[in-house]
Amino acid sequence: FAEHPRGALRVRTNALGLRMDEEPSAAAPDLRVLVVGDSHTEGACDNAETFCALLAQDLRARLAPRTVEVLNAGRAGWSFYHYVGALESYRALDPDVALLVAYDGNDFYETLLLHHW
């Protein structure tokens, strides 16, 4: 992957299929954010470089000493129907915030195609 500074990246998911190195904490954090989206959310980078991981770092610094968890449920190729499914699938994690990241370059178009079909 020539565009990446190291020439390669590692795609890793946890047992729930979230694009994260670790599992969600068993004890509810003070703030749990669930992010759903497509390839922009999943990221073509290492897990620590995704915007979800950077958001978690920023929120932890701003909200310390409170505990913060940002869950990355992004997946390349997903669109609005998938986003709804992800929100339903991860509902048991009881997120405080659900953040949907839409990309207008294809999300709306693909949904309209399926709707018209």
CSV table of N, CA, C and O in Angstrom, one decimal:
chain,number,residue,atom,x,y,z
A,1,PHE,N,0.9,-1.2,0.0
A,1,PHE,CA,0.0,0.0,0.0
A,1,PHE,C,0.9,1.2,0.0
A,1,PHE,O,1.2,1.7,1.1
A,2,ALA,N,1.3,1.6,-1.2
A,2,ALA,CA,2.4,2.7,-1.3
A,2,ALA,C,2.0,4.0,-0.7
A,2,ALA,O,2.8,4.7,-0.2
A,3,GLU,N,0.7,4.3,-0.6
A,3,GLU,CA,0.3,5.6,-0.1
A,3,GLU,C,0.4,5.7,1.4
A,3,GLU,O,0.5,6.8,2.0
A,4,HIS,N,0.5,4.6,2.1
A,4,HIS,CA,0.7,4.6,3.6
A,4,HIS,C,2.2,4.9,3.9
A,4,HIS,O,3.0,4.3,3.2
A,5,PRO,N,2.4,5.7,4.9
A,5,PRO,CA,3.8,6.0,5.2
A,5,PRO,C,4.7,4.8,5.5
A,5,PRO,O,5.9,4.8,5.1
A,6,ARG,N,4.2,3.7,6.0
A,6,ARG,CA,4.9,2.5,6.2
A,6,ARG,C,4.8,1.5,5.0
A,6,ARG,O,5.4,0.4,5.0
A,7,GLY,N,4.0,1.9,4.0
A,7,GLY,CA,3.9,1.0,2.8
A,7,GLY,C,2.9,-0.2,3.0
A,7,GLY,O,2.7,-1.0,2.1
A,8,ALA,N,2.3,-0.3,4.2
A,8,ALA,CA,1.4,-1.3,4.5
A,8,ALA,C,0.5,-0.9,5.7
A,8,ALA,O,0.8,0.1,6.4
A,9,LEU,N,-0.6,-1.6,5.8
A,9,LEU,CA,-1.5,-1.4,7.0
A,9,LEU,C,-2.0,-2.7,7.4
A,9,LEU,O,-2.0,-3.7,6.7
A,10,ARG,N,-2.5,-2.7,8.7
A,10,ARG,CA,-3.1,-3.9,9.2
A,10,ARG,C,-4.6,-3.6,9.5
A,10,ARG,O,-4.9,-2.7,10.3
A,11,VAL,N,-5.5,-4.4,9.0
A,11,VAL,CA,-6.9,-4.3,9.2
A,11,VAL,C,-7.2,-5.4,10.3
A,11,VAL,O,-7.0,-6.6,10.1
A,12,ARG,N,-7.8,-4.9,11.4
A,12,ARG,CA,-8.0,-5.9,12.5
A,12,ARG,C,-9.4,-5.5,13.1
A,12,ARG,O,-9.7,-4.3,13.2
A,13,THR,N,-10.2,-6.5,13.4
A,13,THR,CA,-11.5,-6.3,14.1
A,13,THR,C,-11.5,-7.1,15.4
A,13,THR,O,-10.7,-8.1,15.5
A,14,ASN,N,-12.4,-6.7,16.3
A,14,ASN,CA,-12.5,-7.5,17.5
A,14,ASN,C,-13.6,-8.6,17.3
A,14,ASN,O,-14.1,-8.8,16.2
A,15,ALA,N,-13.9,-9.3,18.4
A,15,ALA,CA,-14.9,-10.4,18.3
A,15,ALA,C,-16.3,-9.9,17.9
A,15,ALA,O,-17.1,-10.8,17.4
A,16,LEU,N,-16.6,-8.7,18.0
A,16,LEU,CA,-17.9,-8.1,17.6
A,16,LEU,C,-17.9,-7.6,16.2
A,16,LEU,O,-18.9,-7.1,15.7
A,17,GLY,N,-16.8,-7.7,15.5
A,17,GLY,CA,-16.7,-7.2,14.2
A,17,GLY,C,-16.4,-5.7,14.1
A,17,GLY,O,-16.5,-5.1,13.0
A,18,LEU,N,-16.1,-5.0,15.2
A,18,LEU,CA,-15.8,-3.6,15.3
A,18,LEU,C,-14.4,-3.4,14.9
A,18,LEU,O,-13.5,-4.2,15.2
A,19,ARG,N,-14.1,-2.4,14.1
A,19,ARG,CA,-12.7,-2.1,13.7
A,19,ARG,C,-11.9,-1.5,14.8
A,19,ARG,O,-11.7,-0.3,15.0
A,20,MET,N,-11.6,-2.4,15.8
A,20,MET,CA,-10.9,-2.0,17.0
A,20,MET,C,-9.9,-3.1,17.4
A,20,MET,O,-10.2,-4.3,17.1
A,21,ASP,N,-8.9,-2.8,18.1
A,21,ASP,CA,-8.0,-3.8,18.6
A,21,ASP,C,-8.5,-4.5,19.9
A,21,ASP,O,-8.2,-5.6,20.1
A,22,GLU,N,-9.3,-3.7,20.6
A,22,GLU,CA,-9.8,-4.3,21.9
A,22,GLU,C,-11.3,-4.5,21.9
A,22,GLU,O,-12.0,-3.9,21.0
A,23,GLU,N,-11.8,-5.2,22.8
A,23,GLU,CA,-13.2,-5.4,23.0
A,23,GLU,C,-13.9,-4.3,23.7
A,23,GLU,O,-13.2,-3.6,24.5
A,24,PRO,N,-15.1,-4.0,23.5
A,24,PRO,CA,-15.8,-3.0,24.3
A,24,PRO,C,-15.7,-3.3,25.8
A,24,PRO,O,-15.7,-4.5,26.2
A,25,SER,N,-15.5,-2.3,26.6
A,25,SER,CA,-15.3,-2.6,28.1
A,25,SER,C,-16.6,-3.2,28.7
A,25,SER,O,-17.7,-2.8,28.3
A,26,ALA,N,-16.4,-4.1,29.6
A,26,ALA,CA,-17.6,-4.8,30.2
A,26,ALA,C,-18.4,-3.8,31.0
A,26,ALA,O,-19.6,-3.8,31.1
A,27,ALA,N,-17.7,-3.0,31.8
A,27,ALA,CA,-18.3,-1.9,32.6
A,27,ALA,C,-18.6,-0.7,31.7
A,27,ALA,O,-17.7,-0.3,30.9
A,28,ALA,N,-19.8,-0.2,31.7
A,28,ALA,CA,-20.1,1.0,30.9
A,28,ALA,C,-19.2,2.1,31.2
A,28,ALA,O,-19.1,2.5,32.3
A,29,PRO,N,-18.6,2.7,30.2
A,29,PRO,CA,-17.8,3.9,30.4
A,29,PRO,C,-18.7,5.1,30.7
A,29,PRO,O,-19.9,5.0,30.5
A,30,ASP,N,-18.1,6.2,31.1
A,30,ASP,CA,-18.9,7.4,31.3
A,30,ASP,C,-19.5,7.9,30.0
A,30,ASP,O,-20.6,8.5,29.9
A,31,LEU,N,-18.8,7.7,28.8
A,31,LEU,CA,-19.3,8.1,27.5
A,31,LEU,C,-19.0,7.0,26.5
A,31,LEU,O,-17.8,6.7,26.4
A,32,ARG,N,-20.0,6.4,25.9
A,32,ARG,CA,-19.7,5.4,24.8
A,32,ARG,C,-20.3,6.0,23.5
A,32,ARG,O,-21.5,6.3,23.5
A,33,VAL,N,-19.5,6.1,22.5
A,33,VAL,CA,-19.9,6.6,21.2
A,33,VAL,C,-19.8,5.5,20.2
A,33,VAL,O,-18.8,4.8,20.1
A,34,LEU,N,-20.9,5.2,19.5
A,34,LEU,CA,-20.9,4.2,18.4
A,34,LEU,C,-20.9,5.0,17.1
A,34,LEU,O,-21.8,5.8,16.8
A,35,VAL,N,-19.9,4.7,16.3
A,35,VAL,CA,-19.8,5.4,15.0
A,35,VAL,C,-20.1,4.4,13.9
A,35,VAL,O,-19.5,3.3,13.8
A,36,VAL,N,-21.0,4.7,13.0
A,36,VAL,CA,-21.3,3.8,11.8
A,36,VAL,C,-21.1,4.6,10.6
A,36,VAL,O,-21.3,5.8,10.6
A,37,GLY,N,-20.6,4.0,9.6
A,37,GLY,CA,-20.3,4.6,8.3
A,37,GLY,C,-19.7,3.7,7.3
A,37,GLY,O,-19.7,2.5,7.6
A,38,ASP,N,-19.2,4.2,6.2
A,38,ASP,CA,-18.6,3.4,5.2
A,38,ASP,C,-17.1,3.3,5.3
A,38,ASP,O,-16.5,3.4,6.3
A,39,SER,N,-16.4,3.3,4.1
A,39,SER,CA,-15.0,3.2,4.1
A,39,SER,C,-14.3,4.3,4.8
A,39,SER,O,-13.2,4.2,5.3
A,40,HIS,N,-14.9,5.5,4.7
A,40,HIS,CA,-14.3,6.7,5.4
A,40,HIS,C,-14.2,6.5,6.9
A,40,HIS,O,-13.3,7.0,7.5
A,41,THR,N,-15.2,5.8,7.4
A,41,THR,CA,-15.2,5.5,8.9
A,41,THR,C,-14.3,4.3,9.2
A,41,THR,O,-13.5,4.4,10.1
A,42,GLU,N,-14.4,3.3,8.4
A,42,GLU,CA,-13.5,2.1,8.6
A,42,GLU,C,-12.1,2.5,8.5
A,42,GLU,O,-11.3,2.1,9.4
A,43,GLY,N,-11.7,3.2,7.5
A,43,GLY,CA,-10.4,3.7,7.4
A,43,GLY,C,-9.5,2.8,6.6
A,43,GLY,O,-9.5,1.6,6.8
A,44,ALA,N,-8.7,3.3,5.7
A,44,ALA,CA,-7.6,2.6,4.9
A,44,ALA,C,-6.3,2.9,5.7
A,44,ALA,O,-5.4,3.6,5.1
A,45,CYS,N,-6.3,2.5,6.9
A,45,CYS,CA,-5.1,2.8,7.8
A,45,CYS,C,-5.2,1.8,8.9
A,45,CYS,O,-6.1,1.0,9.1
A,46,ASP,N,-4.1,1.9,9.8
A,46,ASP,CA,-4.2,1.1,11.0
A,46,ASP,C,-5.3,1.5,11.9
A,46,ASP,O,-5.7,2.7,11.8
A,47,ASN,N,-5.7,0.7,12.8
A,47,ASN,CA,-6.8,1.0,13.7
A,47,ASN,C,-6.5,2.3,14.5
A,47,ASN,O,-7.4,3.2,14.7
A,48,ALA,N,-5.3,2.5,15.0
A,48,ALA,CA,-5.0,3.7,15.8
A,48,ALA,C,-5.0,5.0,15.0
A,48,ALA,O,-5.0,6.0,15.5
A,49,GLU,N,-5.0,4.8,13.6
A,49,GLU,CA,-5.1,6.0,12.8
A,49,GLU,C,-6.4,6.4,12.3
A,49,GLU,O,-6.6,7.4,11.6
A,50,THR,N,-7.5,5.6,12.5
A,50,THR,CA,-8.8,5.9,12.1
A,50,THR,C,-9.3,7.2,12.8
A,50,THR,O,-8.8,7.5,13.9
A,51,PHE,N,-10.3,7.9,12.2
A,51,PHE,CA,-10.8,9.1,12.9
A,51,PHE,C,-11.5,8.7,14.2
A,51,PHE,O,-11.5,9.5,15.1
A,52,CYS,N,-12.0,7.5,14.2
A,52,CYS,CA,-12.7,7.0,15.5
A,52,CYS,C,-11.6,7.0,16.6
A,52,CYS,O,-11.9,7.4,17.7
A,53,ALA,N,-10.5,6.4,16.3
A,53,ALA,CA,-9.4,6.3,17.3
A,53,ALA,C,-8.9,7.7,17.7
A,53,ALA,O,-8.7,8.0,18.9
A,54,LEU,N,-8.8,8.6,16.8
A,54,LEU,CA,-8.3,9.9,17.1
A,54,LEU,C,-9.4,10.7,17.9
A,54,LEU,O,-9.1,11.5,18.8
A,55,LEU,N,-10.7,10.5,17.5
A,55,LEU,CA,-11.8,11.1,18.3
A,55,LEU,C,-11.7,10.6,19.7
A,55,LEU,O,-11.9,11.4,20.7
A,56,ALA,N,-11.5,9.3,19.9
A,56,ALA,CA,-11.4,8.7,21.3
A,56,ALA,C,-10.3,9.4,22.1
A,56,ALA,O,-10.5,9.8,23.2
A,57,GLN,N,-9.1,9.6,21.4
A,57,GLN,CA,-8.0,10.2,22.1
A,57,GLN,C,-8.4,11.6,22.5
A,57,GLN,O,-8.1,12.1,23.6
A,58,ASP,N,-9.0,12.4,21.6
A,58,ASP,CA,-9.3,13.8,21.9
A,58,ASP,C,-10.4,13.9,23.0
A,58,ASP,O,-10.2,14.7,23.9
A,59,LEU,N,-11.4,13.0,22.9
A,59,LEU,CA,-12.4,13.1,24.0
A,59,LEU,C,-11.9,12.7,25.3
A,59,LEU,O,-12.2,13.3,26.4
A,60,ARG,N,-11.0,11.7,25.4
A,60,ARG,CA,-10.4,11.3,26.7
A,60,ARG,C,-9.6,12.5,27.2
A,60,ARG,O,-9.6,12.7,28.5
A,61,ALA,N,-8.8,13.2,26.4
A,61,ALA,CA,-8.0,14.3,26.9
A,61,ALA,C,-8.9,15.4,27.4
A,61,ALA,O,-8.7,16.0,28.4
A,62,ARG,N,-10.0,15.7,26.7
A,62,ARG,CA,-10.9,16.8,27.0
A,62,ARG,C,-11.8,16.4,28.3
A,62,ARG,O,-12.2,17.3,29.0
A,63,LEU,N,-12.2,15.2,28.4
A,63,LEU,CA,-13.1,14.8,29.4
A,63,LEU,C,-12.5,14.1,30.6
A,63,LEU,O,-13.2,13.6,31.5
A,64,ALA,N,-11.2,14.0,30.7
A,64,ALA,CA,-10.5,13.4,31.8
A,64,ALA,C,-11.0,14.0,33.1
A,64,ALA,O,-11.2,15.2,33.1
A,65,PRO,N,-11.2,13.2,34.1
A,65,PRO,CA,-10.9,11.8,34.3
A,65,PRO,C,-12.0,10.8,33.9
A,65,PRO,O,-11.9,9.6,34.2
A,66,ARG,N,-13.1,11.3,33.3
A,66,ARG,CA,-14.1,10.4,32.8
A,66,ARG,C,-13.6,9.4,31.8
A,66,ARG,O,-12.7,9.7,31.0
A,67,THR,N,-14.3,8.3,31.7
A,67,THR,CA,-13.9,7.2,30.8
A,67,THR,C,-14.7,7.4,29.5
A,67,THR,O,-15.9,7.7,29.5
A,68,VAL,N,-14.0,7.2,28.4
A,68,VAL,CA,-14.6,7.4,27.1
A,68,VAL,C,-14.2,6.2,26.2
A,68,VAL,O,-13.1,5.7,26.2
A,69,GLU,N,-15.2,5.8,25.4
A,69,GLU,CA,-15.0,4.7,24.5
A,69,GLU,C,-15.7,5.0,23.2
A,69,GLU,O,-16.9,5.4,23.2
A,70,VAL,N,-15.0,5.0,22.1
A,70,VAL,CA,-15.5,5.2,20.7
A,70,VAL,C,-15.4,3.9,20.0
A,70,VAL,O,-14.3,3.4,19.8
A,71,LEU,N,-16.6,3.4,19.6
A,71,LEU,CA,-16.7,2.1,18.9
A,71,LEU,C,-16.8,2.3,17.4
A,71,LEU,O,-17.7,3.0,16.9
A,72,ASN,N,-15.9,1.8,16.6
A,72,ASN,CA,-15.9,1.9,15.1
A,72,ASN,C,-16.6,0.8,14.4
A,72,ASN,O,-16.1,-0.3,14.3
A,73,ALA,N,-17.8,1.1,14.0
A,73,ALA,CA,-18.6,0.1,13.3
A,73,ALA,C,-18.7,0.4,11.8
A,73,ALA,O,-19.6,0.0,11.1
A,74,GLY,N,-17.7,1.1,11.3
A,74,GLY,CA,-17.6,1.4,9.9
A,74,GLY,C,-17.2,0.2,9.0
A,74,GLY,O,-16.4,-0.7,9.5
A,75,ARG,N,-17.8,0.2,7.8
A,75,ARG,CA,-17.4,-0.9,6.9
A,75,ARG,C,-17.5,-0.4,5.5
A,75,ARG,O,-18.5,0.2,5.0
A,76,ALA,N,-16.4,-0.7,4.7
A,76,ALA,CA,-16.4,-0.3,3.3
A,76,ALA,C,-17.5,-0.8,2.5
A,76,ALA,O,-17.9,-2.0,2.7
A,77,GLY,N,-18.1,0.0,1.7
A,77,GLY,CA,-19.2,-0.5,0.9
A,77,GLY,C,-20.6,-0.4,1.5
A,77,GLY,O,-21.6,-0.6,0.9
A,78,TRP,N,-20.7,0.1,2.8
A,78,TRP,CA,-21.9,0.2,3.4
A,78,TRP,C,-22.7,1.5,3.0
A,78,TRP,O,-22.0,2.4,2.6
A,79,SER,N,-24.0,1.5,3.2
A,79,SER,CA,-24.8,2.6,2.9
A,79,SER,C,-25.9,2.7,4.0
A,79,SER,O,-25.8,1.9,5.0
A,80,PHE,N,-26.9,3.5,3.8
A,80,PHE,CA,-27.9,3.7,4.9
A,80,PHE,C,-28.6,2.5,5.4
A,80,PHE,O,-28.8,2.4,6.6
A,81,TYR,N,-28.9,1.6,4.6
A,81,TYR,CA,-29.6,0.3,5.1
A,81,TYR,C,-28.6,-0.4,6.0
A,81,TYR,O,-29.1,-1.0,7.0
A,82,HIS,N,-27.4,-0.5,5.7
A,82,HIS,CA,-26.4,-1.1,6.6
A,82,HIS,C,-26.2,-0.4,7.9
A,82,HIS,O,-26.1,-1.0,8.9
A,83,TYR,N,-26.3,0.9,7.8
A,83,TYR,CA,-26.1,1.7,9.0
A,83,TYR,C,-27.2,1.4,10.0
A,83,TYR,O,-27.0,1.3,11.2
A,84,VAL,N,-28.4,1.3,9.5
A,84,VAL,CA,-29.6,1.0,10.4
A,84,VAL,C,-29.3,-0.4,11.0
A,84,VAL,O,-29.5,-0.6,12.2
A,85,GLY,N,-28.9,-1.3,10.2
A,85,GLY,CA,-28.6,-2.7,10.7
A,85,GLY,C,-27.5,-2.7,11.8
A,85,GLY,O,-27.6,-3.4,12.8
A,86,ALA,N,-26.5,-1.9,11.6
A,86,ALA,CA,-25.4,-1.8,12.6
A,86,ALA,C,-25.9,-1.2,13.9
A,86,ALA,O,-25.6,-1.6,15.0
A,87,LEU,N,-26.7,-0.1,13.8
A,87,LEU,CA,-27.3,0.5,15.0
A,87,LEU,C,-28.2,-0.5,15.7
A,87,LEU,O,-28.1,-0.6,17.0
A,88,GLU,N,-28.9,-1.3,15.0
A,88,GLU,CA,-29.7,-2.4,15.7
A,88,GLU,C,-28.8,-3.5,16.3
A,88,GLU,O,-29.1,-3.9,17.4
A,89,SER,N,-27.8,-3.9,15.5
A,89,SER,CA,-26.9,-4.9,16.0
A,89,SER,C,-26.2,-4.6,17.3
A,89,SER,O,-25.9,-5.4,18.1
A,90,TYR,N,-25.8,-3.3,17.4
A,90,TYR,CA,-24.9,-2.9,18.5
A,90,TYR,C,-25.7,-2.2,19.6
A,90,TYR,O,-25.2,-1.6,20.5
A,91,ARG,N,-27.0,-2.3,19.5
A,91,ARG,CA,-27.9,-1.6,20.5
A,91,ARG,C,-27.6,-2.1,21.9
A,91,ARG,O,-27.7,-1.3,22.9
A,92,ALA,N,-27.3,-3.4,22.1
A,92,ALA,CA,-27.1,-3.9,23.4
A,92,ALA,C,-25.9,-3.3,24.1
A,92,ALA,O,-25.7,-3.4,25.3
A,93,LEU,N,-25.0,-2.6,23.3
A,93,LEU,CA,-23.8,-2.0,23.9
A,93,LEU,C,-24.3,-0.6,24.6
A,93,LEU,O,-23.5,0.0,25.3
A,94,ASP,N,-25.5,-0.3,24.4
A,94,ASP,CA,-26.1,0.9,25.0
A,94,ASP,C,-25.2,2.2,24.9
A,94,ASP,O,-24.8,2.8,25.8
A,95,PRO,N,-25.0,2.6,23.6
A,95,PRO,CA,-24.2,3.8,23.4
A,95,PRO,C,-24.9,5.0,23.9
A,95,PRO,O,-26.1,5.1,23.8
A,96,ASP,N,-24.2,6.0,24.4
A,96,ASP,CA,-24.7,7.3,24.7
A,96,ASP,C,-25.0,8.1,23.5
A,96,ASP,O,-25.9,9.0,23.5
A,97,VAL,N,-24.1,8.0,22.5
A,97,VAL,CA,-24.2,8.7,21.3
A,97,VAL,C,-24.0,7.8,20.1
A,97,VAL,O,-23.1,6.9,20.2
A,98,ALA,N,-24.9,7.9,19.1
A,98,ALA,CA,-24.7,7.2,17.8
A,98,ALA,C,-24.3,8.2,16.8
A,98,ALA,O,-25.1,9.2,16.6
A,99,LEU,N,-23.2,8.1,16.2
A,99,LEU,CA,-22.7,9.0,15.1
A,99,LEU,C,-22.8,8.3,13.8
A,99,LEU,O,-22.1,7.3,13.6
A,100,LEU,N,-23.6,8.8,12.9
A,100,LEU,CA,-23.6,8.3,11.5
A,100,LEU,C,-22.8,9.2,10.6
A,100,LEU,O,-23.1,10.4,10.5
A,101,VAL,N,-21.8,8.6,9.9
A,101,VAL,CA,-21.0,9.4,9.0
A,101,VAL,C,-21.4,9.0,7.6
A,101,VAL,O,-21.1,7.9,7.2
A,102,ALA,N,-22.0,9.9,6.9
A,102,ALA,CA,-22.5,9.6,5.5
A,102,ALA,C,-21.5,10.3,4.6
A,102,ALA,O,-21.1,11.4,4.8
A,103,TYR,N,-21.3,9.7,3.5
A,103,TYR,CA,-20.5,10.2,2.4
A,103,TYR,C,-21.4,10.5,1.2
A,103,TYR,O,-22.0,9.6,0.6
A,104,ASP,N,-21.6,11.8,0.9
A,104,ASP,CA,-22.6,12.1,-0.2
A,104,ASP,C,-22.1,11.7,-1.6
A,104,ASP,O,-22.9,11.7,-2.5
A,105,GLY,N,-20.9,11.2,-1.7
A,105,GLY,CA,-20.4,10.8,-3.0
A,105,GLY,C,-21.0,9.5,-3.5
A,105,GLY,O,-21.2,9.3,-4.7
A,106,ASN,N,-21.5,8.6,-2.5
A,106,ASN,CA,-22.1,7.4,-3.0
A,106,ASN,C,-23.3,7.0,-2.1
A,106,ASN,O,-24.1,6.2,-2.5
A,107,ASP,N,-23.3,7.4,-0.8
A,107,ASP,CA,-24.4,6.8,0.1
A,107,ASP,C,-25.8,7.1,-0.4
A,107,ASP,O,-26.6,6.2,-0.4
A,108,PHE,N,-26.1,8.3,-0.8
A,108,PHE,CA,-27.4,8.7,-1.2
A,108,PHE,C,-27.7,8.0,-2.6
A,108,PHE,O,-28.8,7.5,-2.8
A,109,TYR,N,-26.8,8.0,-3.5
A,109,TYR,CA,-27.0,7.4,-4.8
A,109,TYR,C,-27.3,5.9,-4.7
A,109,TYR,O,-28.2,5.5,-5.3
A,110,GLU,N,-26.5,5.2,-3.9
A,110,GLU,CA,-26.7,3.8,-3.8
A,110,GLU,C,-28.0,3.4,-3.1
A,110,GLU,O,-28.7,2.5,-3.5
A,111,THR,N,-28.4,4.2,-2.2
A,111,THR,CA,-29.7,4.0,-1.5
A,111,THR,C,-30.8,4.2,-2.5
A,111,THR,O,-31.8,3.5,-2.5
A,112,LEU,N,-30.7,5.3,-3.3
A,112,LEU,CA,-31.8,5.6,-4.3
A,112,LEU,C,-31.9,4.5,-5.3
A,112,LEU,O,-33.0,4.1,-5.8
A,113,LEU,N,-30.7,3.9,-5.8
A,113,LEU,CA,-30.7,2.8,-6.7
A,113,LEU,C,-31.5,1.6,-6.2
A,113,LEU,O,-32.3,1.1,-6.9
A,114,LEU,N,-31.2,1.3,-5.0
A,114,LEU,CA,-31.9,0.1,-4.3
A,114,LEU,C,-33.3,0.4,-4.2
A,114,LEU,O,-34.2,-0.5,-4.4
A,115,HIS,N,-33.7,1.6,-3.7
A,115,HIS,CA,-35.1,2.0,-3.5
A,115,HIS,C,-35.8,1.9,-4.9
A,115,HIS,O,-36.9,1.4,-4.9
A,116,HIS,N,-35.3,2.4,-5.9
A,116,HIS,CA,-36.0,2.4,-7.2
A,116,HIS,C,-36.1,0.9,-7.8
A,116,HIS,O,-37.0,0.6,-8.5
A,117,TRP,N,-35.1,0.1,-7.5
A,117,TRP,CA,-35.1,-1.3,-8.0
A,117,TRP,C,-36.2,-2.0,-7.3
A,117,TRP,O,-37.0,-2.7,-7.8
